[in-house]
Amino acid sequence: EVQLVESGGGLVQPGRSLRLSCAASGFSFDDYAMHWVRQTPGKGLEWVSGISWNSGSIGYADSVKGRFTISRDNAKNSLYLQINSLRAEDTALYYCAKDKDSYGWSGTDMDVWGQGTTVTVSS
Amino acid sequence: EIVLTQSPATLSLSPGERATLSCRASQNVYNYLAWYQQKPGQAPRLLIYVASNRATGIPARFSGSGSGTDFTLTISSLEPEDFAVYYCQQRSNWRYTFGQGTKLEIK
């Protein structure tokens, strides 16, 4: 069974850092680009970042560029999101998602999603 | 940034009826348009990719059409499990945006 399991969320003070993780199983993780997408009641779904199968191509939403860093460890079948200088507007449910097409260089559509991990930024 | 506008915001229909959901892009997205379904407490599920291709396991009652700036998701005959929120999404070279969603509710 193809599965993505996110972890690392929690309650964090503004200005602090957090690292989210996503453990993948049931597919050849190193063949696919991966994404982070967040969701809030107010702003809906927002794509945050994506990384190609070999980490050679990476993209970020303008809203997070310079504060968020995506990475992956294909040997551990894991995806990560380092979030620095957290702001209240980063409060959201963060999903990890798998690209639909193998060996994508700039991302395609997202065909498998995890259940998400919640990040709450508050003092 | 490409803005996707979905209409209507809420659609009230009965099982067995036909549903037509619209997504309009602020500029040409060619056919790089996908549709997702989301039920309460669940992650989004990919329904349609590249405007008109059904994802794996998606029933034939779901169909997508359109190109350029105007797209449509059609559910030919609503089943009880189809009542959910639907989002469109466009992509272009690590630039993704989602529409604000259409809630399909039981009338």
Short mmCIF file of C-alpha atoms in Angstrom, two decimals:
data_model
loop_
_atom_site.label_atom_id
_atom_site.label_comp_id
_atom_site.label_asym_id
_atom_site.label_seq_id
_atom_site.Cartn_x
_atom_site.Cartn_y
_atom_site.Cartn_z
CA GLU A 1 0.00 0.00 0.00
CA VAL A 2 1.29 3.43 -0.95
CA GLN A 3 1.51 5.52 2.20
CA LEU A 4 2.80 8.88 3.37
CA VAL A 5 3.01 9.67 7.07
CA GLU A 6 3.85 13.19 8.23
CA SER A 7 5.25 14.09 11.64
CA GLY A 8 6.95 16.93 13.45
CA GLY A 9 4.11 19.41 13.83
CA GLY A 10 3.17 21.08 17.07
CA LEU A 11 2.70 24.33 18.95
CA VAL A 12 5.62 26.68 18.36
CA GLN A 13 6.32 30.26 19.35
CA PRO A 14 6.71 32.92 16.66
CA GLY A 15 10.27 33.20 15.40
CA ARG A 16 11.20 29.63 16.30
CA SER A 17 11.99 26.77 13.91
CA LEU A 18 10.44 23.41 13.18
CA ARG A 19 11.30 20.44 10.98
CA LEU A 20 8.55 18.41 9.42
CA SER A 21 9.14 14.88 8.18
CA CYS A 22 7.29 12.59 5.81
CA ALA A 23 7.91 8.85 5.75
CA ALA A 24 7.05 7.16 2.46
CA SER A 25 6.34 3.51 1.83
CA GLY A 26 4.81 1.24 -0.80
CA PHE A 27 6.42 2.84 -3.85
CA SER A 28 9.86 3.64 -5.28
CA PHE A 29 10.34 6.90 -3.41
CA ASP A 30 13.49 7.85 -5.29
CA ASP A 31 11.62 7.83 -8.62
CA TYR A 32 9.19 10.61 -7.78
CA ALA A 33 9.14 14.31 -7.08
CA MET A 34 7.51 15.22 -3.78
CA HIS A 35 5.60 18.19 -2.45
CA TRP A 36 4.48 19.98 0.70
CA VAL A 37 1.02 21.56 0.63
CA ARG A 38 -0.63 23.36 3.53
CA GLN A 39 -4.25 24.03 4.32
CA THR A 40 -5.95 26.59 6.50
CA PRO A 41 -9.65 27.28 6.96
CA GLY A 42 -9.17 30.82 5.76
CA LYS A 43 -6.82 30.43 2.80
CA GLY A 44 -7.68 26.94 1.63
CA LEU A 45 -5.02 24.84 -0.05
CA GLU A 46 -1.61 26.40 -0.68
CA TRP A 47 1.28 24.66 -2.39
CA VAL A 48 4.40 25.31 -0.32
CA SER A 49 7.33 23.54 -1.93
CA GLY A 50 8.41 20.72 -4.23
CA ILE A 51 11.56 18.74 -4.92
CA SER A 52 12.49 16.57 -7.89
CA TRP A 53 13.29 12.88 -7.56
CA ASN A 54 17.04 13.52 -7.29
CA SER A 55 16.89 16.88 -5.45
CA GLY A 56 18.24 18.58 -8.56
CA SER A 57 15.24 20.87 -8.96
CA ILE A 58 13.40 22.63 -6.16
CA GLY A 59 10.60 25.16 -5.99
CA TYR A 60 9.01 27.30 -3.31
CA ALA A 61 5.94 29.45 -3.03
CA ASP A 62 6.83 33.13 -2.82
CA SER A 63 5.19 33.27 0.62
CA VAL A 64 7.80 30.92 2.12
CA LYS A 65 10.89 31.52 0.00
CA GLY A 66 13.91 32.21 2.17
CA ARG A 67 12.36 30.73 5.34
CA PHE A 68 11.45 27.18 4.28
CA THR A 69 13.86 24.51 3.02
CA ILE A 70 12.73 21.28 1.44
CA SER A 71 14.99 18.24 1.31
CA ARG A 72 14.82 14.50 0.89
CA ASP A 73 16.82 11.43 1.84
CA ASN A 74 16.13 8.73 -0.74
CA ALA A 75 18.05 6.15 1.30
CA LYS A 76 15.57 6.69 4.14
CA ASN A 77 12.47 7.16 1.94
CA SER A 78 11.90 10.45 3.68
CA LEU A 79 10.94 14.02 2.82
CA TYR A 80 11.61 17.00 5.05
CA LEU A 81 10.56 20.62 5.45
CA GLN A 82 12.68 22.91 7.59
CA ILE A 83 10.66 25.93 8.67
CA ASN A 84 12.49 28.90 10.15
CA SER A 85 11.29 32.23 11.57
CA LEU A 86 7.79 30.89 12.05
CA ARG A 87 4.92 33.35 11.75
CA ALA A 88 1.30 33.19 12.83
CA GLU A 89 0.29 32.88 9.17
CA ASP A 90 2.25 29.61 8.93
CA THR A 91 -0.35 28.00 11.16
CA ALA A 92 -1.83 25.23 9.04
CA LEU A 93 -2.22 21.55 8.39
CA TYR A 94 0.83 20.49 6.36
CA TYR A 95 0.45 17.67 3.85
CA CYS A 96 3.16 15.68 2.15
CA ALA A 97 2.18 14.61 -1.37
CA LYS A 98 3.65 12.41 -4.08
CA ASP A 99 4.00 13.48 -7.68
CA LYS A 100 1.94 11.47 -10.13
CA ASP A 101 4.66 11.02 -12.75
CA SER A 102 8.05 9.45 -12.20
CA TYR A 103 11.26 11.41 -12.83
CA GLY A 104 9.41 14.71 -12.96
CA TRP A 105 11.74 17.71 -13.05
CA SER A 106 9.38 20.54 -12.17
CA GLY A 107 6.48 18.66 -10.63
CA THR A 108 3.21 17.38 -12.02
CA ASP A 109 -0.01 16.65 -10.16
CA MET A 110 -0.24 15.05 -6.72
CA ASP A 111 -1.74 11.59 -6.63
CA VAL A 112 -1.02 10.41 -3.08
CA TRP A 113 -1.35 12.52 0.05
CA GLY A 114 -0.60 11.91 3.68
CA GLN A 115 -3.03 12.78 6.47
CA GLY A 116 -1.07 15.86 7.45
CA THR A 117 0.64 17.28 10.51
CA THR A 118 -0.62 20.41 12.25
CA VAL A 119 1.61 23.39 12.89
CA THR A 120 0.33 26.05 15.26
CA VAL A 121 2.33 29.23 15.71
CA SER A 122 1.38 31.12 18.83
CA SER A 123 2.98 32.72 21.85
CA GLU B 1 0.53 34.56 -9.77
CA ILE B 2 -2.20 32.72 -11.63
CA VAL B 3 -5.51 33.00 -9.80
CA LEU B 4 -8.11 30.25 -10.14
CA THR B 5 -11.72 31.21 -9.53
CA GLN B 6 -14.19 28.43 -8.89
CA SER B 7 -17.94 28.71 -9.22
CA PRO B 8 -20.33 28.30 -7.68
CA ALA B 9 -19.00 28.44 -4.12
CA THR B 10 -21.74 26.04 -3.07
CA LEU B 11 -23.81 23.71 -5.20
CA SER B 12 -26.89 22.03 -3.76
CA LEU B 13 -28.07 18.97 -5.67
CA SER B 14 -29.74 15.63 -5.08
CA PRO B 15 -28.31 12.15 -5.67
CA GLY B 16 -28.78 11.14 -9.29
CA GLU B 17 -28.52 14.70 -10.58
CA ARG B 18 -25.76 16.04 -12.80
CA ALA B 19 -23.18 18.38 -11.28
CA THR B 20 -21.22 20.96 -13.25
CA LEU B 21 -18.38 22.77 -11.50
CA SER B 22 -16.40 25.59 -13.10
CA CYS B 23 -12.82 26.78 -12.74
CA ARG B 24 -11.55 29.91 -14.48
CA ALA B 25 -7.86 30.87 -14.65
CA SER B 26 -6.60 34.45 -14.69
CA GLN B 27 -4.28 33.55 -17.57
CA ASN B 28 -3.66 30.69 -19.95
CA VAL B 29 -2.73 27.46 -18.12
CA TYR B 30 -2.96 25.39 -21.33
CA ASN B 31 -4.28 22.02 -20.09
CA TYR B 32 -2.26 21.88 -16.86
CA LEU B 33 -5.36 21.78 -14.73
CA ALA B 34 -6.23 19.16 -12.13
CA TRP B 35 -9.26 18.53 -9.94
CA TYR B 36 -9.25 17.18 -6.38
CA GLN B 37 -12.00 16.00 -4.08
CA GLN B 38 -11.77 16.50 -0.34
CA LYS B 39 -14.08 15.07 2.31
CA PRO B 40 -14.14 16.27 5.95
CA GLY B 41 -11.16 15.07 7.91
CA GLN B 42 -9.48 13.61 4.83
CA ALA B 43 -6.68 14.66 2.53
CA PRO B 44 -7.46 15.78 -1.02
CA ARG B 45 -7.79 13.04 -3.63
CA LEU B 46 -6.73 13.50 -7.24
CA LEU B 47 -9.68 13.04 -9.61
CA ILE B 48 -8.63 14.56 -12.93
CA TYR B 49 -5.23 15.55 -14.30
CA VAL B 50 -4.23 17.43 -17.43
CA ALA B 51 -7.77 18.76 -17.71
CA SER B 52 -9.52 15.59 -18.84
CA ASN B 53 -7.70 12.46 -17.67
CA ARG B 54 -9.20 10.44 -14.85
CA ALA B 55 -6.77 9.39 -12.16
CA THR B 56 -6.40 5.75 -11.24
CA GLY B 57 -9.53 4.30 -9.66
CA ILE B 58 -11.76 7.29 -10.34
CA PRO B 59 -15.24 6.32 -11.54
CA ALA B 60 -16.29 7.14 -15.08
CA ARG B 61 -19.06 9.45 -13.85
CA PHE B 62 -16.33 12.04 -13.24
CA SER B 63 -15.14 13.90 -16.31
CA GLY B 64 -13.10 17.01 -16.97
CA SER B 65 -12.98 19.34 -19.92
CA GLY B 66 -11.57 22.66 -21.03
CA SER B 67 -8.30 24.30 -21.96
CA GLY B 68 -6.68 27.69 -21.73
CA THR B 69 -8.61 29.57 -19.06
CA ASP B 70 -11.97 27.79 -18.70
CA PHE B 71 -12.40 24.33 -17.24
CA THR B 72 -15.29 22.17 -16.09
CA LEU B 73 -15.64 19.17 -13.83
CA THR B 74 -18.79 17.18 -14.49
CA ILE B 75 -20.26 14.44 -12.34
CA SER B 76 -22.82 12.76 -14.52
CA SER B 77 -25.03 11.22 -11.84
CA LEU B 78 -24.31 12.05 -8.21
CA GLU B 79 -23.74 9.26 -5.73
CA PRO B 80 -24.07 9.87 -1.97
CA GLU B 81 -20.29 9.64 -1.56
CA ASP B 82 -19.69 12.48 -4.07
CA PHE B 83 -20.83 15.22 -1.72
CA ALA B 84 -17.60 16.93 -0.77
CA VAL B 85 -15.45 19.97 -1.57
CA TYR B 86 -13.81 20.12 -4.99
CA TYR B 87 -10.68 22.09 -5.82
CA CYS B 88 -9.04 22.89 -9.11
CA GLN B 89 -5.27 23.34 -9.32
CA GLN B 90 -2.93 24.62 -12.00
CA ARG B 91 0.80 24.06 -12.31
CA SER B 92 3.65 25.56 -14.21
CA ASN B 93 7.32 24.91 -13.44
CA TRP B 94 7.09 24.72 -9.64
CA ARG B 95 4.31 27.31 -9.58
CA TYR B 96 1.08 25.82 -8.28
CA THR B 97 -2.15 27.49 -7.25
CA PHE B 98 -5.47 26.10 -6.08
CA GLY B 99 -8.95 27.47 -6.47
CA GLN B 100 -10.91 28.35 -3.36
CA GLY B 101 -13.14 25.29 -3.71
CA THR B 102 -16.75 24.40 -4.52
CA LYS B 103 -18.76 22.71 -1.82
CA LEU B 104 -21.14 20.15 -3.27
CA GLU B 105 -23.90 19.59 -0.73
CA ILE B 106 -26.99 17.44 -0.58
CA LYS B 107 -30.18 19.32 -1.38
#
